[in-house]
Every structure is written in C-alpha cells, then in structure tokens.
PDB file of C-alpha atoms and ligand atoms in Angstrom:
ATOM      1  CA  MET A   1      34.109   7.484  26.190  1.00 54.00           C
ATOM      2  CA  SER A   2      36.129   4.463  27.347  1.00 60.00           C
ATOM      3  CA  SER A   3      38.349   2.631  24.816  1.00 61.00           C
ATOM      4  CA  ARG A   4      36.091  -0.423  25.234  1.00 67.00           C
ATOM      5  CA  THR A   5      33.271   1.460  23.522  1.00 72.00           C
ATOM      6  CA  GLN A   6      35.326   3.388  20.953  1.00 86.00           C
ATOM      7  CA  LEU A   7      34.691   2.044  17.499  1.00 93.00           C
ATOM      8  CA  PRO A   8      37.573   2.518  15.034  1.00 88.00           C
ATOM      9  CA  SER A   9      36.798   4.173  11.680  1.00 91.00           C
ATOM     10  CA  LEU A  10      39.520   2.385   9.638  1.00 93.00           C
ATOM     11  CA  SER A  11      38.676   4.386   6.507  1.00 91.00           C
ATOM     12  CA  GLU A  12      41.778   3.211   4.652  1.00 91.00           C
ATOM     13  CA  VAL A  13      40.890  -0.412   5.335  1.00 93.00           C
ATOM     14  CA  TRP A  14      37.409   0.064   3.909  1.00 94.00           C
ATOM     15  CA  LEU A  15      38.982   1.656   0.832  1.00 91.00           C
ATOM     16  CA  GLN A  16      41.712  -0.941   0.358  1.00 90.00           C
ATOM     17  CA  THR A  17      39.405  -3.921   0.787  1.00 90.00           C
ATOM     18  CA  LEU A  18      36.073  -2.827  -0.666  1.00 91.00           C
ATOM     19  CA  GLY A  19      36.977   0.311  -2.651  1.00 90.00           C
ATOM     20  CA  TRP A  20      34.402   2.178  -0.609  1.00 92.00           C
ATOM     21  CA  GLN A  21      34.233   4.002   2.725  1.00 94.00           C
ATOM     22  CA  PRO A  22      31.380   5.255   4.912  1.00 96.00           C
ATOM     23  CA  THR A  23      30.537   8.946   4.953  1.00 96.00           C
ATOM     24  CA  PRO A  24      31.115  10.747   8.295  1.00 96.00           C
ATOM     25  CA  GLU A  25      27.363  10.526   8.970  1.00 97.00           C
ATOM     26  CA  GLN A  26      27.333   6.764   8.296  1.00 97.00           C
ATOM     27  CA  GLN A  27      30.404   6.315  10.524  1.00 97.00           C
ATOM     28  CA  HIS A  28      28.561   8.190  13.250  1.00 96.00           C
ATOM     29  CA  GLN A  29      25.577   5.844  12.833  1.00 97.00           C
ATOM     30  CA  PHE A  30      27.908   2.805  13.039  1.00 97.00           C
ATOM     31  CA  VAL A  31      29.222   4.159  16.363  1.00 97.00           C
ATOM     32  CA  GLU A  32      25.692   4.708  17.661  1.00 96.00           C
ATOM     33  CA  LEU A  33      24.667   1.208  16.580  1.00 97.00           C
ATOM     34  CA  PHE A  34      27.642  -0.278  18.427  1.00 97.00           C
ATOM     35  CA  GLN A  35      26.823   1.630  21.596  1.00 96.00           C
ATOM     36  CA  HIS A  36      23.146   0.671  21.541  1.00 96.00           C
ATOM     37  CA  ILE A  37      24.092  -2.978  21.091  1.00 96.00           C
ATOM     38  CA  LEU A  38      26.578  -2.854  23.959  1.00 95.00           C
ATOM     39  CA  ALA A  39      23.979  -1.234  26.207  1.00 94.00           C
ATOM     40  CA  ALA A  40      21.274  -3.812  25.418  1.00 94.00           C
ATOM     41  CA  ASN A  41      23.490  -6.871  25.158  1.00 93.00           C
ATOM     42  CA  GLN A  42      23.333  -8.002  28.778  1.00 85.00           C
ATOM     43  CA  GLN A  43      19.562  -8.328  28.769  1.00 90.00           C
ATOM     44  CA  LEU A  44      19.091  -9.511  25.204  1.00 90.00           C
ATOM     45  CA  ASN A  45      22.166 -11.589  24.458  1.00 89.00           C
ATOM     46  CA  LEU A  46      22.455 -10.066  20.988  1.00 92.00           C
ATOM     47  CA  THR A  47      26.101 -10.880  20.266  1.00 92.00           C
ATOM     48  CA  ARG A  48      29.285 -12.239  21.805  1.00 94.00           C
ATOM     49  CA  ILE A  49      31.326  -9.876  19.618  1.00 95.00           C
ATOM     50  CA  THR A  50      31.672  -6.754  21.743  1.00 93.00           C
ATOM     51  CA  GLU A  51      35.347  -5.764  21.507  1.00 95.00           C
ATOM     52  CA  PRO A  52      35.427  -2.661  19.230  1.00 96.00           C
ATOM     53  CA  GLN A  53      37.886  -3.968  16.589  1.00 95.00           C
ATOM     54  CA  ASP A  54      36.081  -7.312  16.462  1.00 96.00           C
ATOM     55  CA  PHE A  55      32.717  -5.613  16.192  1.00 97.00           C
ATOM     56  CA  TRP A  56      34.054  -3.470  13.345  1.00 97.00           C
ATOM     57  CA  GLU A  57      35.366  -6.500  11.459  1.00 97.00           C
ATOM     58  CA  LYS A  58      32.921  -9.300  12.236  1.00 97.00           C
ATOM     59  CA  HIS A  59      29.727  -7.289  12.230  1.00 97.00           C
ATOM     60  CA  LEU A  60      30.200  -4.052  10.256  1.00 98.00           C
ATOM     61  CA  TRP A  61      32.829  -4.983   7.696  1.00 97.00           C
ATOM     62  CA  ASP A  62      31.479  -8.511   7.186  1.00 97.00           C
ATOM     63  CA  SER A  63      27.905  -7.249   6.680  1.00 98.00           C
ATOM     64  CA  VAL A  64      29.021  -4.705   4.085  1.00 97.00           C
ATOM     65  CA  ALA A  65      31.416  -7.110   2.322  1.00 95.00           C
ATOM     66  CA  GLY A  66      28.449  -9.297   1.329  1.00 95.00           C
ATOM     67  CA  ILE A  67      27.138  -6.536  -0.892  1.00 93.00           C
ATOM     68  CA  GLY A  68      30.703  -5.582  -1.910  1.00 89.00           C
ATOM     69  CA  PRO A  69      30.128  -6.402  -5.592  1.00 86.00           C
ATOM     70  CA  TRP A  70      27.304  -3.836  -5.630  1.00 86.00           C
ATOM     71  CA  LEU A  71      29.031  -1.003  -3.799  1.00 87.00           C
ATOM     72  CA  PRO A  72      29.702   2.104  -5.881  1.00 81.00           C
ATOM     73  CA  HIS A  73      33.481   1.760  -6.092  1.00 74.00           C
ATOM     74  CA  GLU A  74      35.821   3.456  -8.466  1.00 69.00           C
ATOM     75  CA  PRO A  75      37.845   1.153 -10.750  1.00 69.00           C
ATOM     76  CA  PRO A  76      40.210  -0.611 -10.381  1.00 70.00           C
ATOM     77  CA  LEU A  77      38.586  -3.042  -7.939  1.00 74.00           C
ATOM     78  CA  PRO A  78      40.585  -3.809  -4.777  1.00 76.00           C
ATOM     79  CA  SER A  79      42.569  -7.022  -5.160  1.00 69.00           C
ATOM     80  CA  GLY A  80      40.463  -8.966  -2.627  1.00 67.00           C
ATOM     81  CA  LEU A  81      37.182  -8.251  -4.390  1.00 71.00           C
ATOM     82  CA  GLN A  82      36.211 -10.288  -7.450  1.00 71.00           C
ATOM     83  CA  ASP A  83      34.677  -8.464 -10.361  1.00 72.00           C
ATOM     84  CA  LEU A  84      31.249 -10.071 -10.390  1.00 74.00           C
ATOM     85  CA  SER A  85      29.605  -7.348 -12.463  1.00 71.00           C
ATOM     86  CA  SER A  86      28.933  -9.661 -15.410  1.00 71.00           C
ATOM     87  CA  ASP A  87      27.705 -12.484 -13.096  1.00 72.00           C
ATOM     88  CA  LEU A  88      25.603 -10.193 -10.923  1.00 70.00           C
ATOM     89  CA  PRO A  89      24.055  -7.658 -13.306  1.00 70.00           C
ATOM     90  CA  PHE A  90      22.002  -5.785 -10.773  1.00 71.00           C
ATOM     91  CA  ASP A  91      21.203  -2.101 -10.643  1.00 78.00           C
ATOM     92  CA  SER A  92      21.871  -1.500  -6.960  1.00 77.00           C
ATOM     93  CA  SER A  93      21.243   2.245  -7.279  1.00 80.00           C
ATOM     94  CA  GLN A  94      17.509   1.419  -7.545  1.00 83.00           C
ATOM     95  CA  PRO A  95      15.265   1.480  -4.420  1.00 89.00           C
ATOM     96  CA  LEU A  96      15.489  -2.275  -3.893  1.00 93.00           C
ATOM     97  CA  ARG A  97      13.310  -4.352  -1.567  1.00 96.00           C
ATOM     98  CA  VAL A  98      15.641  -6.254   0.727  1.00 97.00           C
ATOM     99  CA  ILE A  99      15.041  -8.799   3.498  1.00 98.00           C
ATOM    100  CA  ASP A 100      17.504  -9.872   6.192  1.00 98.00           C
ATOM    101  CA  ILE A 101      16.334 -13.343   7.256  1.00 98.00           C
ATOM    102  CA  GLY A 102      17.128 -14.198  10.913  1.00 98.00           C
ATOM    103  CA  THR A 103      18.590 -10.762  11.593  1.00 98.00           C
ATOM    104  CA  GLY A 104      19.241 -11.349  15.337  1.00 96.00           C
ATOM    105  CA  GLY A 105      21.072  -8.223  16.529  1.00 96.00           C
ATOM    106  CA  GLY A 106      20.540  -6.604  13.107  1.00 98.00           C
ATOM    107  CA  PHE A 107      23.256  -8.209  10.956  1.00 98.00           C
ATOM    108  CA  PRO A 108      23.805  -7.854   8.106  1.00 98.00           C
ATOM    109  CA  GLY A 109      20.623  -5.765   7.650  1.00 98.00           C
ATOM    110  CA  LEU A 110      21.290  -2.713   9.823  1.00 98.00           C
ATOM    111  CA  PRO A 111      24.769  -1.744   8.551  1.00 98.00           C
ATOM    112  CA  ILE A 112      23.384  -2.136   5.030  1.00 98.00           C
ATOM    113  CA  ALA A 113      20.350   0.031   5.860  1.00 98.00           C
ATOM    114  CA  ILE A 114      22.794   2.683   7.090  1.00 98.00           C
ATOM    115  CA  ILE A 115      24.881   2.723   3.919  1.00 96.00           C
ATOM    116  CA  LYS A 116      22.009   2.175   1.452  1.00 95.00           C
ATOM    117  CA  PRO A 117      19.273   4.634   2.454  1.00 95.00           C
ATOM    118  CA  THR A 118      17.375   4.048  -0.828  1.00 93.00           C
ATOM    119  CA  TRP A 119      16.950   0.337  -0.091  1.00 95.00           C
ATOM    120  CA  GLN A 120      13.823  -0.691   1.850  1.00 97.00           C
ATOM    121  CA  ILE A 121      14.993  -3.246   4.400  1.00 98.00           C
ATOM    122  CA  THR A 122      12.812  -5.768   6.225  1.00 98.00           C
ATOM    123  CA  LEU A 123      14.451  -7.268   9.309  1.00 98.00           C
ATOM    124  CA  LEU A 124      12.935 -10.704   9.896  1.00 98.00           C
ATOM    125  CA  ASP A 125      13.362 -12.704  13.068  1.00 98.00           C
ATOM    126  CA  SER A 126      11.259 -15.166  15.006  1.00 98.00           C
ATOM    127  CA  THR A 127      12.151 -13.480  18.331  1.00 96.00           C
ATOM    128  CA  GLN A 128      10.041 -10.428  19.127  1.00 97.00           C
ATOM    129  CA  LYS A 129      12.288  -9.031  21.867  1.00 95.00           C
ATOM    130  CA  LYS A 130      15.187  -8.648  19.418  1.00 96.00           C
ATOM    131  CA  LEU A 131      12.932  -6.841  16.951  1.00 97.00           C
ATOM    132  CA  THR A 132      11.618  -4.532  19.673  1.00 97.00           C
ATOM    133  CA  PHE A 133      15.213  -3.559  20.376  1.00 97.00           C
ATOM    134  CA  LEU A 134      15.977  -3.131  16.646  1.00 98.00           C
ATOM    135  CA  ALA A 135      12.903  -0.899  16.222  1.00 98.00           C
ATOM    136  CA  HIS A 136      14.198   1.255  19.065  1.00 97.00           C
ATOM    137  CA  VAL A 137      17.681   1.457  17.511  1.00 97.00           C
ATOM    138  CA  THR A 138      16.432   2.327  14.028  1.00 98.00           C
ATOM    139  CA  ALA A 139      14.349   5.155  15.513  1.00 98.00           C
ATOM    140  CA  GLU A 140      17.346   6.431  17.504  1.00 97.00           C
ATOM    141  CA  LEU A 141      19.529   6.312  14.385  1.00 97.00           C
ATOM    142  CA  GLY A 142      16.869   8.081  12.325  1.00 97.00           C
ATOM    143  CA  LEU A 143      16.669   5.238   9.793  1.00 98.00           C
ATOM    144  CA  GLU A 144      13.430   5.504   7.825  1.00 97.00           C
ATOM    145  CA  ASN A 145      14.099   2.615   5.449  1.00 98.00           C
ATOM    146  CA  VAL A 146      13.731  -0.277   7.907  1.00 98.00           C
ATOM    147  CA  VAL A 147      10.688  -2.301   8.995  1.00 98.00           C
ATOM    148  CA  MET A 148      10.536  -5.225  11.405  1.00 98.00           C
ATOM    149  CA  CYS A 149       8.778  -8.512  10.823  1.00 98.00           C
ATOM    150  CA  CYS A 150       8.360 -11.126  13.520  1.00 98.00           C
ATOM    151  CA  ASP A 151       7.730 -14.561  12.069  1.00 98.00           C
ATOM    152  CA  ARG A 152       9.421 -17.711  10.865  1.00 98.00           C
ATOM    153  CA  ALA A 153      10.922 -17.632   7.381  1.00 98.00           C
ATOM    154  CA  GLU A 154       8.997 -20.839   6.585  1.00 98.00           C
ATOM    155  CA  ASN A 155       5.698 -19.002   7.197  1.00 98.00           C
ATOM    156  CA  LEU A 156       6.647 -15.777   5.473  1.00 98.00           C
ATOM    157  CA  GLY A 157       7.545 -17.582   2.265  1.00 98.00           C
ATOM    158  CA  GLN A 158       4.007 -18.976   2.078  1.00 98.00           C
ATOM    159  CA  TYR A 159       2.205 -15.650   2.627  1.00 98.00           C
ATOM    160  CA  SER A 160       1.121 -14.134  -0.689  1.00 97.00           C
ATOM    161  CA  THR A 161       2.021 -10.650   0.572  1.00 97.00           C
ATOM    162  CA  TYR A 162       5.680 -11.614   1.024  1.00 98.00           C
ATOM    163  CA  ARG A 163       6.257 -14.431  -1.448  1.00 98.00           C
ATOM    164  CA  GLU A 164       8.268 -13.219  -4.472  1.00 98.00           C
ATOM    165  CA  LEU A 165       8.339  -9.683  -3.027  1.00 97.00           C
ATOM    166  CA  PHE A 166      12.062  -9.052  -2.552  1.00 96.00           C
ATOM    167  CA  ASP A 167      14.896  -8.126  -4.905  1.00 95.00           C
ATOM    168  CA  LEU A 168      17.564  -9.181  -2.463  1.00 96.00           C
ATOM    169  CA  ALA A 169      17.623 -11.596   0.484  1.00 97.00           C
ATOM    170  CA  LEU A 170      20.512 -11.611   2.976  1.00 98.00           C
ATOM    171  CA  ILE A 171      21.052 -14.456   5.423  1.00 98.00           C
ATOM    172  CA  ARG A 172      23.889 -14.971   7.885  1.00 98.00           C
ATOM    173  CA  ALA A 173      24.379 -17.600  10.587  1.00 96.00           C
ATOM    174  CA  VAL A 174      20.869 -19.045  10.415  1.00 97.00           C
ATOM    175  CA  GLY A 175      21.556 -22.662   9.372  1.00 95.00           C
ATOM    176  CA  PRO A 176      23.047 -24.928   6.726  1.00 96.00           C
ATOM    177  CA  ALA A 177      23.306 -23.369   3.270  1.00 97.00           C
ATOM    178  CA  SER A 178      20.509 -25.435   1.706  1.00 97.00           C
ATOM    179  CA  VAL A 179      18.171 -24.488   4.591  1.00 98.00           C
ATOM    180  CA  CYS A 180      19.027 -20.828   4.025  1.00 98.00           C
ATOM    181  CA  ALA A 181      18.255 -21.276   0.326  1.00 98.00           C
ATOM    182  CA  GLU A 182      14.845 -22.767   1.158  1.00 98.00           C
ATOM    183  CA  TYR A 183      14.078 -19.754   3.365  1.00 98.00           C
ATOM    184  CA  ALA A 184      15.344 -17.189   0.859  1.00 98.00           C
ATOM    185  CA  LEU A 185      14.337 -18.269  -2.654  1.00 98.00           C
ATOM    186  CA  PRO A 186      10.520 -18.307  -2.189  1.00 98.00           C
ATOM    187  CA  LEU A 187      10.753 -14.706  -0.953  1.00 98.00           C
ATOM    188  CA  LEU A 188      12.643 -13.496  -4.034  1.00 97.00           C
ATOM    189  CA  ALA A 189      11.122 -11.975  -7.137  1.00 96.00           C
ATOM    190  CA  LEU A 190      12.326 -13.449 -10.431  1.00 95.00           C
ATOM    191  CA  LYS A 191      15.897 -12.243 -11.163  1.00 92.00           C
ATOM    192  CA  GLY A 192      16.349 -11.394  -7.488  1.00 94.00           C
ATOM    193  CA  TYR A 193      19.486 -12.428  -5.602  1.00 94.00           C
ATOM    194  CA  ALA A 194      20.176 -14.107  -2.293  1.00 97.00           C
ATOM    195  CA  VAL A 195      23.464 -13.607  -0.469  1.00 97.00           C
ATOM    196  CA  LEU A 196      24.390 -16.454   1.879  1.00 98.00           C
ATOM    197  CA  TYR A 197      27.092 -15.329   4.297  1.00 98.00           C
ATOM    198  CA  ARG A 198      29.185 -18.411   5.087  1.00 97.00           C
ATOM    199  CA  GLY A 199      32.432 -19.208   6.906  1.00 96.00           C
ATOM    200  CA  GLN A 200      34.493 -22.044   5.453  1.00 94.00           C
ATOM    201  CA  TRP A 201      33.077 -23.461   2.239  1.00 95.00           C
ATOM    202  CA  LYS A 202      33.553 -27.067   1.191  1.00 93.00           C
ATOM    203  CA  THR A 203      32.986 -28.857  -2.109  1.00 91.00           C
ATOM    204  CA  GLU A 204      30.352 -31.127  -0.495  1.00 91.00           C
ATOM    205  CA  GLU A 205      28.419 -28.075   0.690  1.00 92.00           C
ATOM    206  CA  GLN A 206      28.558 -26.626  -2.803  1.00 93.00           C
ATOM    207  CA  LYS A 207      27.186 -29.881  -4.247  1.00 93.00           C
ATOM    208  CA  ALA A 208      24.339 -30.070  -1.725  1.00 94.00           C
ATOM    209  CA  LEU A 209      23.499 -26.407  -2.226  1.00 97.00           C
ATOM    210  CA  THR A 210      23.485 -26.624  -6.027  1.00 97.00           C
ATOM    211  CA  GLY A 211      20.981 -29.516  -5.881  1.00 96.00           C
ATOM    212  CA  ALA A 212      18.756 -27.712  -3.364  1.00 98.00           C
ATOM    213  CA  VAL A 213      18.832 -24.420  -5.233  1.00 98.00           C
ATOM    214  CA  SER A 214      17.778 -26.000  -8.516  1.00 97.00           C
ATOM    215  CA  GLN A 215      14.739 -27.571  -6.784  1.00 98.00           C
ATOM    216  CA  LEU A 216      13.837 -24.089  -5.523  1.00 98.00           C
ATOM    217  CA  GLY A 217      13.975 -22.324  -8.908  1.00 98.00           C
ATOM    218  CA  GLY A 218      17.397 -20.801  -8.458  1.00 98.00           C
ATOM    219  CA  GLU A 219      20.996 -21.112  -9.524  1.00 96.00           C
ATOM    220  CA  VAL A 220      24.306 -20.600  -7.783  1.00 96.00           C
ATOM    221  CA  VAL A 221      25.834 -17.652  -9.606  1.00 93.00           C
ATOM    222  CA  ALA A 222      29.065 -17.014  -7.742  1.00 92.00           C
ATOM    223  CA  VAL A 223      31.061 -17.998  -4.679  1.00 93.00           C
ATOM    224  CA  MET A 224      33.241 -15.163  -3.450  1.00 92.00           C
ATOM    225  CA  PRO A 225      35.988 -15.901  -0.905  1.00 92.00           C
ATOM    226  CA  VAL A 226      36.344 -12.996   1.473  1.00 90.00           C
ATOM    227  CA  ASN A 227      39.562 -12.405   3.444  1.00 91.00           C
ATOM    228  CA  MET A 228      38.860 -10.608   6.662  1.00 93.00           C
ATOM    229  CA  PRO A 229      41.136  -7.565   6.865  1.00 93.00           C
ATOM    230  CA  ARG A 230      42.123  -7.790  10.512  1.00 90.00           C
ATOM    231  CA  SER A 231      41.999 -11.426  11.653  1.00 93.00           C
ATOM    232  CA  GLN A 232      42.741 -12.793   8.155  1.00 89.00           C
ATOM    233  CA  GLY A 233      39.902 -15.292   8.643  1.00 92.00           C
ATOM    234  CA  VAL A 234      38.384 -16.578   5.424  1.00 93.00           C
ATOM    235  CA  ARG A 235      34.699 -16.330   4.748  1.00 95.00           C
ATOM    236  CA  HIS A 236      32.603 -16.950   1.666  1.00 96.00           C
ATOM    237  CA  CYS A 237      29.658 -15.147   0.173  1.00 96.00           C
ATOM    238  CA  ILE A 238      27.438 -17.309  -1.981  1.00 97.00           C
ATOM    239  CA  TYR A 239      25.283 -15.506  -4.540  1.00 95.00           C
ATOM    240  CA  LEU A 240      22.098 -17.204  -5.743  1.00 96.00           C
ATOM    241  CA  ARG A 241      19.770 -15.933  -8.435  1.00 95.00           C
ATOM    242  CA  LYS A 242      16.101 -16.804  -8.838  1.00 96.00           C
ATOM    243  CA  ILE A 243      15.478 -17.919 -12.414  1.00 96.00           C
ATOM    244  CA  LEU A 244      12.101 -19.701 -12.113  1.00 98.00           C
ATOM    245  CA  PRO A 245       9.111 -19.443  -9.743  1.00 98.00           C
ATOM    246  CA  THR A 246       9.627 -21.607  -6.656  1.00 98.00           C
ATOM    247  CA  ALA A 247       7.302 -24.631  -6.485  1.00 98.00           C
ATOM    248  CA  PRO A 248       4.383 -24.020  -4.063  1.00 98.00           C
ATOM    249  CA  GLN A 249       5.466 -26.718  -1.592  1.00 98.00           C
ATOM    250  CA  PHE A 250       8.522 -24.608  -0.642  1.00 98.00           C
ATOM    251  CA  PRO A 251       9.310 -23.464   1.953  1.00 98.00           C
ATOM    252  CA  ARG A 252       8.090 -26.532   3.802  1.00 98.00           C
ATOM    253  CA  ARG A 253       6.408 -26.331   7.218  1.00 98.00           C
ATOM    254  CA  VAL A 254       8.176 -24.755  10.204  1.00 98.00           C
ATOM    255  CA  GLY A 255      11.131 -26.896  11.238  1.00 98.00           C
ATOM    256  CA  VAL A 256      11.026 -29.253   8.240  1.00 98.00           C
ATOM    257  CA  PRO A 257      13.791 -27.511   6.225  1.00 98.00           C
ATOM    258  CA  THR A 258      16.156 -27.938   9.208  1.00 97.00           C
ATOM    259  CA  ARG A 259      15.126 -31.511  10.010  1.00 97.00           C
ATOM    260  CA  LYS A 260      15.186 -32.684   6.394  1.00 97.00           C
ATOM    261  CA  PRO A 261      17.445 -30.358   4.378  1.00 95.00           C
ATOM    262  CA  LEU A 262      16.934 -30.601   0.612  1.00 96.00           C
TER     263      LEU A 262
HETATM  264  N1  LIG Z 301      22.007 -12.895  11.353  1.00 93.21           N
HETATM  265  C1  LIG Z 301      22.491 -12.524  12.672  1.00 93.21           C
HETATM  266  C2  LIG Z 301      23.994 -12.509  12.710  1.00 93.21           C
HETATM  267  O1  LIG Z 301      24.614 -13.022  11.780  1.00 93.21           O
HETATM  268  O2  LIG Z 301      24.564 -11.964  13.666  1.00 93.21           O
HETATM  269  C3  LIG Z 301      21.886 -13.401  13.767  1.00 93.21           C
HETATM  270  C4  LIG Z 301      22.289 -14.844  13.716  1.00 93.21           C
HETATM  271  S1  LIG Z 301      21.576 -15.772  15.027  1.00 93.21           S
HETATM  272  C5  LIG Z 301      22.740 -17.032  15.214  1.00 93.21           C
HETATM  273  C6  LIG Z 301      20.201 -16.558  14.212  1.00 93.21           C
HETATM  274  C7  LIG Z 301      18.929 -15.741  14.268  1.00 93.21           C
HETATM  275  O3  LIG Z 301      18.005 -16.289  13.330  1.00 93.21           O
HETATM  276  C8  LIG Z 301      18.264 -15.764  15.613  1.00 93.21           C
HETATM  277  O4  LIG Z 301      17.969 -14.442  16.020  1.00 93.21           O
HETATM  278  C9  LIG Z 301      16.973 -16.575  15.392  1.00 93.21           C
HETATM  279  O5  LIG Z 301      15.895 -16.104  16.178  1.00 93.21           O
HETATM  280  C10 LIG Z 301      16.723 -16.371  13.914  1.00 93.21           C
HETATM  281  N2  LIG Z 301      16.055 -17.495  13.230  1.00 93.21           N
HETATM  282  C11 LIG Z 301      16.452 -18.787  13.224  1.00 93.21           C
HETATM  283  N3  LIG Z 301      15.628 -19.522  12.460  1.00 93.21           N
HETATM  284  C12 LIG Z 301      14.692 -18.675  11.974  1.00 93.21           C
HETATM  285  C13 LIG Z 301      13.553 -18.843  11.113  1.00 93.21           C
HETATM  286  N4  LIG Z 301      13.240 -20.035  10.610  1.00 93.21           N
HETATM  287  N5  LIG Z 301      12.805 -17.747  10.816  1.00 93.21           N
HETATM  288  C14 LIG Z 301      13.117 -16.538  11.345  1.00 93.21           C
HETATM  289  N6  LIG Z 301      14.188 -16.323  12.149  1.00 93.21           N
HETATM  290  C15 LIG Z 301      14.956 -17.378  12.468  1.00 93.21           C
END
C-alpha cells in the first residue's frame, strides 16, 4: 500500500479529544471507506480531501465529533468536549432512526454508521450517482444499518412516510444554517435532535437561526465549538431540538428555502 492511501489510526488522538476510540474492526472499515472513496473519486468528484491525514481529520474525526456528546466515553470528559448531557438528554444506546441530509460522499453518515451499528441510518442526497456508489460501499463494508434515499430534502419533509420519522438528523455543508434547519426539523420526531455541522459561527448567524428554528417548532439547545486536533481549525456543532410539530407549510417547495431563507 502506498503512503498516499495509508490512513492513520491515531487512537490516542481519538481518546484525548473525544474520550473514545474505534475498535480494530471499525478502524479497518474506516480504511476500506477511504480506499473506496479514493478509487471512485475521479469519476464521481466525491471530495477534494484525499490526503490521508486530512481525510482522517476532516471527514472521519469531524463526522464523529458531531455526535461526541453521545459517545460512550468514560468520565472525566476530554477538555475539548463540553458536557452537554443535561442539555442533550438522549439515550443514544437505543436503535435510533438517523438521517444524513445531503450526504454527498457519505459524510457524516457513513463513519457514524460504522461506529453505531444499532442506529438505522438513511443517507439522503439528490444525486443518484453518489448514492449508487454509497450503496456499493456499504455492501463492501458489510454495513446492514444503512439505506439510501434519492430525493430533495424539501420533498422528503412533506412525505407522510418520512415526516417526523427520525430521532436524529445530521447535516453538513449543505447550505446556510437556517436552510439546514428547514430541511431537518420537519423530518424529526418530537424530542428529536438535529446536528448542524458548521465552520466559523457568528452572532448574526445565531440570531437568524434562532428565529428560523422557532418558526419550525424547534429550539437551539447548544452550540459546541470544536477544535480540530491536527490543523487546529475551529468548527461548531449546533444542536437543535424539536419541541413542537412543524407547521405544514415547512419545508417550502424545492429551492424556496435557499432563495428565501427564514
Ligand atoms: N455532507 C457531505 C459532506 O459534508 O462532505 C456533502 C456536502 S456537498 C457540499 C452537498 C451535498 O448535498 C451534495 O451531494 C448535494 O447533492 C446535496 N444536496 C444539496 N441540496 C440538497 C437538497 N435540498 N436535498 C438533498 N440533497 C441536497
């Protein structure tokens, strides 16, 4: 194997930052995932992050960090991880229904499917060719807890079979935060959570998001700054909770949330 395709394991970094580390089998699946993505990337343009250390940090570690508050870590919590247990009272050992909205190359949904085999994960994207690839990868990795769904989030939220179905919605790099909230909240069951994976986070964004989320039947529960362990970049995970049914007009028609954010 060439060094360009060798994924580091960095077990101590997982432990120091998230108080958790993958099992050898999960690490093996991470390696396989990386290699499948590298092999398919030229045709499918799945990601620009292909250097092994970058892939580890920006795809694997970042995906897992979003559910960091719900990982089974031993106390004390690592210094970078806030104790959100009283803000996010969520029994993550249950077989949760989870959706990754706009999954693209499978992030954050696939790393989470690998480490949480009891969670049932729906990977949603509007591009069929990406989902065809992800179906192939999940079969190769032997993941039985993943299904693909090709549609727009605006449509899915209006289908009775999907509306209010999920316990947890994950969404990374799909649009402005209030657009992500409009995609995610209609899909959540009451008391479900959405995790918005964001980069920098500004006060104005927080204000706009808080207004949008309250129109959608949710509340902003926590904003967790996340320091990336290798590049020291700062990211933020925003945790929303659904507290009321979302009004039937949301999500609005395809394209409207982006053109006219709440
Ligand atoms: N979440 C992945 C990540 O962080 O690497 C992929 C991000 S990529 C920039 C955005 C993805 O969202 C694309 O694959 C696109 O097809 C999908 N997408 C954008 N808008 C969508 C919508 N309204 N419904 C479903 N998928 C959407």
